Each structure stands twice: as structure tokens, then as C-alpha cells.
XYZ file of C-alpha atoms in Angstrom:
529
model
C 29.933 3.015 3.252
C 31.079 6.409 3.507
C 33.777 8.396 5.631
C 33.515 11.148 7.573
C 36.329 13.751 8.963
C 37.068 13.237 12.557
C 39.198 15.273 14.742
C 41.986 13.072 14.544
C 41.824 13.140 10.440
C 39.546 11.060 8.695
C 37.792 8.001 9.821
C 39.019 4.768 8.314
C 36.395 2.766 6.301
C 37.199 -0.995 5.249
C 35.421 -3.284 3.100
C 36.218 -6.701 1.474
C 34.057 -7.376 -1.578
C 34.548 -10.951 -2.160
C 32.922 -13.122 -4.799
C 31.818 -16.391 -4.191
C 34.710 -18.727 -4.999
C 37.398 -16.694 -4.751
C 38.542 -17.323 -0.927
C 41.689 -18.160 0.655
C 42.774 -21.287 2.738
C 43.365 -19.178 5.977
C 39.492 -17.821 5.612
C 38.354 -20.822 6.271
C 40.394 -21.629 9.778
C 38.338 -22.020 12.812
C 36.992 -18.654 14.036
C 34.665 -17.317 16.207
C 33.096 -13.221 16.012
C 32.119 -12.067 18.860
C 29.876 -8.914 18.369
C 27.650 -6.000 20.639
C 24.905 -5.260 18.920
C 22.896 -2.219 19.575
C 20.530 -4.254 21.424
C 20.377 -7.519 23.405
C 18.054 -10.069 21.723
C 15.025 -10.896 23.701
C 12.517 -12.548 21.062
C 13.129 -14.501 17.998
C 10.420 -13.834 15.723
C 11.298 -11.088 13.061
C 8.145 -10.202 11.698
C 5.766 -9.399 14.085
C 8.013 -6.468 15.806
C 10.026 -3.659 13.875
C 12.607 -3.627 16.353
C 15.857 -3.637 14.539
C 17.424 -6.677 16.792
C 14.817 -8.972 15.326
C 15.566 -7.585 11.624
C 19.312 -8.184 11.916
C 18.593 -11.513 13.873
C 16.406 -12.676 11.116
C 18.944 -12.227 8.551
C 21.026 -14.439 10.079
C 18.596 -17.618 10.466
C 16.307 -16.839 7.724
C 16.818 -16.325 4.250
C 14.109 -13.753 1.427
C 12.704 -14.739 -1.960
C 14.120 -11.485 -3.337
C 17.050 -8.777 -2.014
C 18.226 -5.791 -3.416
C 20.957 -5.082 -4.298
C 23.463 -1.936 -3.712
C 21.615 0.078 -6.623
C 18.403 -0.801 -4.596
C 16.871 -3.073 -7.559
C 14.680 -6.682 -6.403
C 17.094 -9.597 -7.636
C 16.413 -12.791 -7.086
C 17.786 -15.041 -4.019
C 15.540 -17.826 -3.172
C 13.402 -17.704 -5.940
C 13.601 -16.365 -9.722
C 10.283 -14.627 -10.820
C 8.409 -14.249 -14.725
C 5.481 -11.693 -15.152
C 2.761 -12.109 -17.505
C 2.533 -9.863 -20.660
C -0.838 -7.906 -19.316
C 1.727 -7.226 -15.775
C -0.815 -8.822 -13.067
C 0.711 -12.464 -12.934
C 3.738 -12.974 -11.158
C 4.966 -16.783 -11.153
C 8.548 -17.631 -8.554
C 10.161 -20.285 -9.026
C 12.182 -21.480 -6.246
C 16.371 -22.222 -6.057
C 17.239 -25.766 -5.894
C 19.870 -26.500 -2.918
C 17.195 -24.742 -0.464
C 17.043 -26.512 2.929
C 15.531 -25.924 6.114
C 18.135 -26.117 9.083
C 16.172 -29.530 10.222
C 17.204 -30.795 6.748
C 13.697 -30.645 5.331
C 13.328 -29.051 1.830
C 12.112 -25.760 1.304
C 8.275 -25.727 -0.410
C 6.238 -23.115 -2.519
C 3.777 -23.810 0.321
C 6.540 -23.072 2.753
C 6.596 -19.542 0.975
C 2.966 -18.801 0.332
C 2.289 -19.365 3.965
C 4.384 -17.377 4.909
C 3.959 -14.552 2.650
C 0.471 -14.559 3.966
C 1.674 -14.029 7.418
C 4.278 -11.138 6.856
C 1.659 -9.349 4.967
C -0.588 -9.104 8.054
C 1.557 -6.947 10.039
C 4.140 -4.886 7.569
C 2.595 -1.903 5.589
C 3.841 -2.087 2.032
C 2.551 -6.531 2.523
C -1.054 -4.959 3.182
C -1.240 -2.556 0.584
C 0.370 -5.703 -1.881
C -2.354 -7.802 -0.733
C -5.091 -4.808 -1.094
C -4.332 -5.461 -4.942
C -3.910 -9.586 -4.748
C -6.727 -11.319 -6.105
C -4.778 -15.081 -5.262
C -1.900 -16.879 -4.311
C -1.529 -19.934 -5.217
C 1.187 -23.241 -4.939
C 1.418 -24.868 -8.474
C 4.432 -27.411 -7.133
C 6.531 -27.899 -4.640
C 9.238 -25.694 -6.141
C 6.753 -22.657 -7.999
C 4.216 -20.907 -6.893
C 2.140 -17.520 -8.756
C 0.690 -14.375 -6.876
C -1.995 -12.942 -8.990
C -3.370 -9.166 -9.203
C -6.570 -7.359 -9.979
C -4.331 -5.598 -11.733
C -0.834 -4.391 -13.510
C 1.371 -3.665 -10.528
C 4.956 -3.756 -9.891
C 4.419 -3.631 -5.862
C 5.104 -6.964 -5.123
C 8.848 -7.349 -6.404
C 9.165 -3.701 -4.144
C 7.639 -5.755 -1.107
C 9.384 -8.770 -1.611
C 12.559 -7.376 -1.409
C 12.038 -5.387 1.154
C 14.846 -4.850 3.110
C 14.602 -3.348 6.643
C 11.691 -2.527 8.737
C 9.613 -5.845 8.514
C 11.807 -7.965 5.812
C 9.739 -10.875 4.328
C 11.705 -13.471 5.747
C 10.802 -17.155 4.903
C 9.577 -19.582 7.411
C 8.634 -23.481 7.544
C 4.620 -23.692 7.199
C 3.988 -24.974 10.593
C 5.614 -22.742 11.980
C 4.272 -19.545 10.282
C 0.748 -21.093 10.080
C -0.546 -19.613 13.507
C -2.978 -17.208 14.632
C -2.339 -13.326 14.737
C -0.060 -12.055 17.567
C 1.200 -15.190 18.661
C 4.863 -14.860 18.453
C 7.183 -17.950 17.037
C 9.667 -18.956 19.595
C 11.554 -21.662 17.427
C 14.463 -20.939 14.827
C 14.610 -23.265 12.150
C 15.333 -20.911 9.415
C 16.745 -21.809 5.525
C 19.711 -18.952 6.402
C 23.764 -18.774 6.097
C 23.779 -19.608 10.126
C 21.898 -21.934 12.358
C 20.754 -20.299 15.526
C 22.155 -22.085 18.715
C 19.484 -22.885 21.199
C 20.876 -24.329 24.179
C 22.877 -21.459 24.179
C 20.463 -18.630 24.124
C 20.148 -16.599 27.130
C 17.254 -13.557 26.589
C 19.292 -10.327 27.255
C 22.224 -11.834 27.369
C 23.928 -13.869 24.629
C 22.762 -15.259 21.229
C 25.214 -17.930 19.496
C 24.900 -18.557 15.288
C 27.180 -21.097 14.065
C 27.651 -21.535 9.983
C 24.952 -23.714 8.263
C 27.030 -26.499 6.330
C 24.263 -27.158 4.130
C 23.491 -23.663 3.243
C 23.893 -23.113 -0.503
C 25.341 -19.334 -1.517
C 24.021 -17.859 -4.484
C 27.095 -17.842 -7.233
C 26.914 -14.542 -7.904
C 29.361 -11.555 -6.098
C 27.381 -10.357 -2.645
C 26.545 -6.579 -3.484
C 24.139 -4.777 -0.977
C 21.793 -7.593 0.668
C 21.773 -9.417 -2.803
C 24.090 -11.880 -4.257
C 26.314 -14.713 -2.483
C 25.873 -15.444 1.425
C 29.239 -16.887 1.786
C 29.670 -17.506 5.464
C 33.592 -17.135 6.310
C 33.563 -17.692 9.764
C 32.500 -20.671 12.404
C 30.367 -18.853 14.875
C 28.753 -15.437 16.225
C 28.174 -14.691 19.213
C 26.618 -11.668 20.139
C 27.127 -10.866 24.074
C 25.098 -7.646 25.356
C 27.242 -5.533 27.489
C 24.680 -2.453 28.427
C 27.414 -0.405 29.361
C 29.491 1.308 26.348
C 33.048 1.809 28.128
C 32.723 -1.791 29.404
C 32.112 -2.773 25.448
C 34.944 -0.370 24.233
C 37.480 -2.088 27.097
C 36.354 -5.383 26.064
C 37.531 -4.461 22.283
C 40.643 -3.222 23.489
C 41.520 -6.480 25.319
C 40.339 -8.620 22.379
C 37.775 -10.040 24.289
C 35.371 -8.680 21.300
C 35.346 -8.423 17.570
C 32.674 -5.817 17.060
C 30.780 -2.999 18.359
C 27.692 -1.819 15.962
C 26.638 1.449 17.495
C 29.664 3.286 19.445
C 28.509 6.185 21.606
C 30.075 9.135 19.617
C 31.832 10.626 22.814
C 33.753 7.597 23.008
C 35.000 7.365 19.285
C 38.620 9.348 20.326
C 39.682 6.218 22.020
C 39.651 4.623 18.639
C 39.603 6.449 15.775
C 43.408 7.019 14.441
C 44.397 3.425 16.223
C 45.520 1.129 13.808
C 44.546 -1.776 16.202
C 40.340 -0.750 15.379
C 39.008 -0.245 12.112
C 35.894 2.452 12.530
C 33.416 2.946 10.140
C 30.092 4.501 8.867
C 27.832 2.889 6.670
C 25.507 5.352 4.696
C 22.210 2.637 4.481
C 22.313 2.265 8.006
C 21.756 6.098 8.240
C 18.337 6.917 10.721
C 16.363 9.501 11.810
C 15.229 10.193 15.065
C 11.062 10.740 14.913
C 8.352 10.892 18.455
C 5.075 9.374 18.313
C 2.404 9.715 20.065
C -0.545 7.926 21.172
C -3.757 9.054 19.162
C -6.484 6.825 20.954
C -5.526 8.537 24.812
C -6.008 11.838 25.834
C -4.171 14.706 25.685
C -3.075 13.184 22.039
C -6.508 12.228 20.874
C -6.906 15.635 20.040
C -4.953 17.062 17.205
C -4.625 20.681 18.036
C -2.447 19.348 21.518
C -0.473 17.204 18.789
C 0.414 20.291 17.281
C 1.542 22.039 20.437
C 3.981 18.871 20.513
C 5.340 19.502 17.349
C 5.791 23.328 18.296
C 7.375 22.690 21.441
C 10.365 20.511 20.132
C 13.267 21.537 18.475
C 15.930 19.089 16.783
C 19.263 20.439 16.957
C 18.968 19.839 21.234
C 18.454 16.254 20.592
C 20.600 15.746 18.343
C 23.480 17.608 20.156
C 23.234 15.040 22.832
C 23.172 11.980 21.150
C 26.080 12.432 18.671
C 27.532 16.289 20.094
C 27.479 19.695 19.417
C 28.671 20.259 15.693
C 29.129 16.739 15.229
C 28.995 15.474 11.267
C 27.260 12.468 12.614
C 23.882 14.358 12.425
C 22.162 17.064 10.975
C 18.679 18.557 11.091
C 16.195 17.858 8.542
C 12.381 18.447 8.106
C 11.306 16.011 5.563
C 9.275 13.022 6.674
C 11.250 11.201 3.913
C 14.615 12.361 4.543
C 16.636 14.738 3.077
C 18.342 12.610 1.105
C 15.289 10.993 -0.202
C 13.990 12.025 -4.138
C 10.755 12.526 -1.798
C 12.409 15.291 0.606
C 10.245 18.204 1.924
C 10.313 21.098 3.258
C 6.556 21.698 4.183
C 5.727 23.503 8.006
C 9.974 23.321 7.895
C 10.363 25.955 11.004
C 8.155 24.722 13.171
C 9.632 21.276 12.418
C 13.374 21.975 13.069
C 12.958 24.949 15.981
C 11.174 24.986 19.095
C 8.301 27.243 19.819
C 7.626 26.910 23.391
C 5.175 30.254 24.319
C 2.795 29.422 20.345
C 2.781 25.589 22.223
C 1.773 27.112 25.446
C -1.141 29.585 23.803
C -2.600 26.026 22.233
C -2.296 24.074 25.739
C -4.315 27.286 27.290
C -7.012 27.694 23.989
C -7.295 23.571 24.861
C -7.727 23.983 28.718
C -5.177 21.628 29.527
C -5.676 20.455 33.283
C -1.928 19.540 34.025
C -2.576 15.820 33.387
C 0.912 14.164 33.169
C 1.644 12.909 29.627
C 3.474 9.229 29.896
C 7.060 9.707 28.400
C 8.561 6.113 27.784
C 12.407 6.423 27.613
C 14.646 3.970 26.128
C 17.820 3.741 28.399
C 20.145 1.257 27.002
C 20.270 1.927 23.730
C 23.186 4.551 22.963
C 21.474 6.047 20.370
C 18.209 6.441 22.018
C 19.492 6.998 25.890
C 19.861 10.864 25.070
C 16.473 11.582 24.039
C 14.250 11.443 26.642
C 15.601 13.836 28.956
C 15.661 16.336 26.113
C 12.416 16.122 24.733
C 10.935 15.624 28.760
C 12.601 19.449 28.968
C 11.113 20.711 25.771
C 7.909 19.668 26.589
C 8.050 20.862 30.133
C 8.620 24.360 28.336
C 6.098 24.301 26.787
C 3.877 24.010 29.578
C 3.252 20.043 29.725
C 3.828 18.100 33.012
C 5.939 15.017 31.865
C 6.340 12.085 33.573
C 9.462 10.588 31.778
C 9.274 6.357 32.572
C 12.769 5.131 31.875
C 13.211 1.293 31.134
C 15.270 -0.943 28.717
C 14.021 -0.767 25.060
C 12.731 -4.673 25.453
C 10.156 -3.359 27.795
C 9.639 -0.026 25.817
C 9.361 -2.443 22.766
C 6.218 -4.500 24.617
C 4.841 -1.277 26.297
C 4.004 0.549 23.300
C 1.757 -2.422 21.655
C -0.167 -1.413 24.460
C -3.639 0.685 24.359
C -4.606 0.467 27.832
C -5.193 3.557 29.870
C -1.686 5.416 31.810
C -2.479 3.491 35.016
C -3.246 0.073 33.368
C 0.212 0.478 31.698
C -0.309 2.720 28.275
C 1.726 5.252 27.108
C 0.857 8.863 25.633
C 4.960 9.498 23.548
C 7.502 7.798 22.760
C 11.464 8.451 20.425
C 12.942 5.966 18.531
C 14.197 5.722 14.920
C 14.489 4.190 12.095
C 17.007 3.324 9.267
C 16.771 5.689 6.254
C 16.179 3.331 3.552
C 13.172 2.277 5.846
C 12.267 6.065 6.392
C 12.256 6.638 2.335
C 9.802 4.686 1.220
C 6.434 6.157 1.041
C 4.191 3.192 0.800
C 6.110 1.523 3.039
C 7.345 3.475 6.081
C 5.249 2.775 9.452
C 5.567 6.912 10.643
C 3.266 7.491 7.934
C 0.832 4.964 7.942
C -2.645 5.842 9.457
C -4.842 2.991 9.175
C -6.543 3.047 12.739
C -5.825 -0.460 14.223
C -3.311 -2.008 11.805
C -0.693 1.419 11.844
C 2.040 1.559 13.640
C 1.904 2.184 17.675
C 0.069 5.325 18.165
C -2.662 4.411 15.529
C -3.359 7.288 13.693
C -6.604 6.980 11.198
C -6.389 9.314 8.577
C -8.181 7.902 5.900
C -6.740 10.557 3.403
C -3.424 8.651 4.060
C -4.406 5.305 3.300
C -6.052 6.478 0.172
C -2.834 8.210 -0.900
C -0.486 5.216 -0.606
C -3.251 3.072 -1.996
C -2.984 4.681 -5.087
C 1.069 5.406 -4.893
C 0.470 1.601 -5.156
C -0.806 1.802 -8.162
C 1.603 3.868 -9.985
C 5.258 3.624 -11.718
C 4.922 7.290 -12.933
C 7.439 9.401 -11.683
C 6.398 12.415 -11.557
C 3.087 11.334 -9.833
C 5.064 9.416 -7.500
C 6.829 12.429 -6.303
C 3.586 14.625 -6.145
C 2.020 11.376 -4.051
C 4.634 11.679 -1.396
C 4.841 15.622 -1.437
C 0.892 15.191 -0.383
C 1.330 12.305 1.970
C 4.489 14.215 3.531
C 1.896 17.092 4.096
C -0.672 14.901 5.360
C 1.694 13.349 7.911
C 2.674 16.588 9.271
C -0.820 18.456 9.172
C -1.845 15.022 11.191
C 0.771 14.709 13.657
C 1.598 10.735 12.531
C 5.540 11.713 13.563
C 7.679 14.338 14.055
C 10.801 14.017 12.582
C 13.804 14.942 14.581
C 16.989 15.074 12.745
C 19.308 12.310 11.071
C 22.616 10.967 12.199
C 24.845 8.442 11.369
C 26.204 5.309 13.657
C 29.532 4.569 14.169
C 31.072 1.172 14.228
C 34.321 -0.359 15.068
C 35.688 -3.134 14.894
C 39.414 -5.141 15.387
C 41.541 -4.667 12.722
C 41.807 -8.445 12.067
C 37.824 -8.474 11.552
C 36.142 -7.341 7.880
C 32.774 -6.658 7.634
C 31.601 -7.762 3.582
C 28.782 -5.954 3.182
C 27.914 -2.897 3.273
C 23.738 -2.708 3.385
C 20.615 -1.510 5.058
C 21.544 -4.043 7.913
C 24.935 -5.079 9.729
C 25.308 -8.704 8.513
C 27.833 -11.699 9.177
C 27.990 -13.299 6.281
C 31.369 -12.395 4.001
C 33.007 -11.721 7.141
C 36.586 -12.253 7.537
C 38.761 -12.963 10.534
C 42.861 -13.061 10.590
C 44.531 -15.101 12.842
């Protein structure tokens, strides 16, 4: 977590570290959280969508094999894990006390199952099971993964914490053909999803799992004890942010995640809110665009994109001008990153609208409308499109800017039909930057044709990079990998980074939020009467 001056002095930041064991009586009263998320929930299955709803929704029903940790290091959390002397046997061995929410016991098979399904769709899973030779159940509690040879990859996927977590799922219900999306929630998490309750869009309802059986070791990032402190969550999706913000005030809330930076005076310096930042939950802003329609499907028009936006615009609108909730930053990485660059910086950060125009005229572009989709009920998403619409128009593209909710964004980008059969040609969004930082791992740079990321960029020169990033713990080639596939992403238009910020979240001063990680989590959450 870090703080950040404000106007008003700086903003407060509060934490409660708690260790398993060590809570009071009045902890454990009858309480309920009531919480606006960035999002309203819409789906329930976590893996097959990166959509950050379904990540923090999954940690709340579901439960990993590994976690890491504040320091970013695997440790264990279902499962404990050996490797064999030669480095390409890895045997997990599962916790006892693990339970699914219909009171069934956890299995290896459980696990291996659905291992094998997360790996199909997230991008450090299929470059871990480029490298697998076999998976195989031994018993019912262990089972081994082996390689075709010494890698350390799998306790990085495993504990993989944002983007497409490898969350754990009963067999049946993760044994099911590609694309079809699970629509049940019996989990092994800290809270037991309420189904009669759950209204799509509207309200989702978690309620403490008796039977679930913390870790007895201190919570520290997403690692550690999951000691639920509280009765039930409900999160309740109020689209509007000054209807959220009055419902805070009149204690008719708990918890905002993302608070629309304009609105932060009416909180910050009350000693009624608590308002914080928390430093994994960081993003940057990146476009994408389409690379199997036209005009995208060509790369030099790609590059006229990337010359005709500019970050600091963007930016300025979604957290303000001069804010120190964002910044500008080249590097497909981050700037924070060990990984950051500063490769084709200028015509990353500023716009170059007459070089874009020259490449639109070289390219004999006809005036075709390029499909915009634009997020509009997302705060930190609802600024972009206008911006980038205008940067592009200055450039000399016609725009036609499609505004919808981000659930229909979400289902509209999966989609490779032409414009008028309902496909897209660019889209913003962004992701978290512990997400953004890894370079196997991060779907902006992935360019493996069908199986990237929407857009699906094939680059082969990409895939062969993090192939072999894979298949090395050397640091200093690890750093020369990403330098190169940094380079590559940017010579091949994969995403255009544009700029970092922070969120801002508040909360009542009678709510604590434990844990400070890649993803805003319930568990060691406290409540005063």
C-alpha cells in the first residue's frame, strides 16, 4: 500500500495485518460488507475471461495450489510441492482440511483436471505445458507434473496471481469442452457464493465458508492465512459514482474499490472514510487492435495508430491534469518493472498526428470507419474513448466510437466477425501492473495467432522469444529476452501502452481491508460495530 499527497494533505492508508489466531471476540460479531466493485458481476467462471470482476470473484469462491506472497515468491496454499534433483519432476502434495463447498473432499484429480483446463486459455499455462511431458494423479491427495526438461515455470504459473489465476475447480465441473463457460460455484474458497441471491448486473452475495480451513501461517500478499472475519459480502453495482459516494456517506455501503478521482475531495481528510492506494493494484492503460480486419491487418496503418495517440490526454481525463495518480510511461513492462524500456519512447508518449496522416495517404486509406468499442461504466475506462476517438480523428481516421457497458465490450471483443456482423477494429482497457510485468505471461504481448489475446497478433518471433524466456533463470538473459520482446511488441503493434495510474479506494472508517495484494480481497477484513 502506499500514500500519496492530496490537496488536503496526505491520503490516509490503513491496514490490519493479523495472524491467524490472534483475533478478538468483537471480530467475530455478526457483520455484513457491503462493497462496489469496479464492475458488476455478470459471469461466474474465472478462467476463461481476463476481466478483473471474474479474477476478484474467483478469489472469493475458489481457492490456488500456490500464492505469492508480498515479496512475490510461490508458497504453498493448497498444496506443498518437492522437485527432483535433475529439476524436471515436480510432485504436490495436497493440504488436509480441503473441502469442496458441497462437502466433498478435494482430489489430486480435482487439481490435474483442472490445471489442464486453465492452461488452455492463460499464456504463461501454455508455454508451462509447451515444456510438460505428463501429469499425472498418484493418490487422492498427490499428484506430479513432469518436464522435458529443468524448468522452474511451473511454480511461476501456479502462483500466478492476476490476469488468469489458476484457480481450483471440482472435476466435473472443469472437465468440459473449450469455450463453454461454468455457470455453477462450488468452489474450496474462504466464502460460499450465494445463488438464490445472484442477480447478473446487479448484486452478488458471499457468505463465510464454516468449513473452510485457513492456512496457520500470518496472511502476507495473496499467501498465508484466509481468515474470514466477517459473515457476508455483498457486492451491489451502483453504475453511477456520486450515487456510490452518497451511499457511503449514509452508511448504506462499506466500500468503494475504484473512486472516480474528481470525487476524492468529498472524502479525503474525513475521518468518517478511510482512502487508500494500493501499489499492486497499480495498471496501465494499453489499445488493441484487431489484426485479422482491415484497416489493422496491415501493420504500417498500426503504426499510424501508435503515431496518432498521445498519453498524457488520456490520462488527464481519467485521473486530472497533474494528478499523482498517473504518469506517462513507454515501457510495455512498466516503468517500474526490472524489464522497463524506453525503445520508439516519443512516438509512444506524444502524438504525431500530420507523420500518422502521411502513412494513412502512402496506404490509400478510403475513409472506412474504424469500430471504436468504448467502455462506459467503468470509471477508470469511461474517459478513454472520447479521447483516443479525437486523436484518431486527427490523424485523419473516421471513428465510429460504439459506447456500451464493459459486459458487452467484454463479449464483443471475443468476436472476429466482420464490423457489420458485430466485430470490432480497437479497443482501451488495462491491466494491473503485476499482470503487465511479466514477460512470459502478459496477454499485450502474446502473438500466437488464434490462442493470443483479442486482436490476435501472430508474430512468430514473439512466441519464440517467450518460449525460450521459459527456459531460462539467468538474469541477465532474462532482461535481454524482454528488452527484445518489448521491441518486438512495439515494432508489431501487439499494444500501445498509454500511461499508468493508480486507483483510489475508500472505505468507512469502521471497515479494514487485511491485505494488501495484486487483488482487493475480503478475507482478513474487519468490521466495528
Amino acid at each position: 500500500m502506499i500514500m500519496h499527497p492530496s490537496g488536503s494533505g496526505f491520503i490516509k492508508a490503513a491496514m490490519v495485518s493479523l495472524a491467524f489466531g490472534s483475533l478478538a471476540p468483537a471480530a467475530l460479531a455478526e457483520t455484513t460488507v457491503t462493497a462496489v466493485m469496479h464492475a458488476p458481476l455478470r459471469a461466474l467462471d474465472p478462467v476463461i475471461s481476463t476481466a478483473y470482476i471474474l479474477r476478484n470473484y474467483g478469489y472469493m469462491v475458489y481457492d490456488t495450489l500456490l500464492a505469492r506472497d508480498s515479496e512475490g515468491n510461490p508458497m504453498p496454499q493448497m498444496a506443498d510441492w518437492t522437485v527432483s534433483d535433475d529439476g524436471m519432476v515436480y510432485t504436490f502434495t495436497l493440504r488436509d482440511g480441503l473441502l469442496w463447498h458441497d462437502g466433498t473432499p478435494v482430489t489430486a484429480e480435482d487439481c490435474v483436471t483442472s490445471v489442464t483446463r486453465w492452461s488452455k486459455y492463460d499464456k504463461t499455462g501454455q508455454i508451462m505445458t509447451s515444456l510438460m511431458s505428463d501429469m499425472s494423479v498418484v493418490d487422492d491427495k498427490t499428484f506430479t507434473m513432469t518436464f522435458s526438461e529443468p524448468t522452474a515455470i511451473v511454480l511461476t504459473a501456479l502462483s500466478k496471481p492476476s490476469g488468469l489465476p489458476p484457480f481450483m475447480f471440482p472435476k466435473d465441473v472443469a472437465d468440459r469442452p473449450d469455450g463453454d463457460p461454468i455457470t455453477t460455484a462450488i468452489g474450496s474458497g474462504p466464502f460460499k457464493f450465494v445463488m438464490e441471491e445472484y442477480k447478473p448486473g446487479v448484486s452478488a452475495t458471499f457468505v463465510k465458508n464454516e468449513d473452510y480451513v485457513p492456512l496457520d501461517t500470518p496472511s502476507n500478499g495473496l499467501a498465508g492465512g484466509k481468515v474470514v472475519m466477517v459473515d457476508k459480502v455483498v457486492w451491489t453495482s451502483m453504475p453511477d459514482p456520486m450515487t456510490a459516494v452518497n451511499a457511503l456517506m449514509s452508511d448504506e455501503i462499506d466500500f468503494i474499490e475504484q473512486l472516480p478521482h474528481d470525487l476524492l475531495p468529498l472524502v479525503d481528510g474525513n475521518p468518517d472514510f478511510t482512502v487508500a492506494t494500493y501499489e499492486k493494484q497499480g495498471s496501465q492503460n494499453l489499445v488493441r487492435m484487431n489484426f485479422t480486419l482491415p484497416p489493422f491487418d496491415n501493420p504500417e496503418m498500426r503504426r499510424a495508430v501508435m503515431l496518432a495517440l498521445g498519453q498524457q490526454p488520456v490520462l488527464d481525463a481519467q485521473v486530472g491534469a497533474g494528478s499523482q495518480f498517473g504518469k506517462a510511461c513507454p515501457a510495455i513492462f512498466g516503468c517500474a518493472s526490472p524489464y522497463a524500456s524506453d525503445y520508439r519512447a516519443d512516438e509512444i508518449l506524444e502524438s504525431h498526428p500530420e507523420e500518422a496522416k502521411k502513412i494513412l495517404e502512402a496506404e490509400g486509406y478510403d475513409g472506412t470507419p474504424i469500430l471504436l468499442m468504448h467502455a462506459t461504466d467503468l470509471a477508470m475506462l469511461a474517459a478513454h474513448g472520447p479521447v483516443i476517438a479525437q486523436q484518431l480523428r486527427d490523424a485523419g481516421f473516421e471513428v465510429d466510437m460504439v459506447s456500451m457497458d464493459w459486459a458487452s465490450l467484454s463479449a464483443r471483443r471475443a468476436s472476429k466477425a466482420p464490423i457489420d456482423e458485430g466485430g470490432w477494429n480497437i479497443f482501451s482497457t488495462y491491466n494491473v501492473l503485476p499482470d503487465v510485468g511479466d514477460p512470459i505471461g502478459f496477454v499485450g504481448v502474446a502473438a500466437g495467432g488464434d490462442d493470443a489475446w483479442f486482436g490476435w497478433p501472430d508474430v512468430p518471433e514473439i512466441e519464440a522469444a517467450r518460449a525460450t524466456l521459459a527456459r531460462t533463470s539467468d538474469l541477465d538473459e532474462v532482461k535481454a529476452l524482454a528488452a527484445e520482446l518489448d521491441k518486438l511488441a512495439k515494432d508489431n503493434s501487439t499494444m500501445y501502452p498509454m500511461g499508468e495510474f493508480y486507483s483510489v479506494a475508500v472505505s468507512a472508517a469502521n471497515v479494514h481491508m487485511g491485505v494488501d495484494a495484486e487483488a482487493p480481497v475480503f478475507w482478513n477484513v474487519t468490521k466495528e460495530d
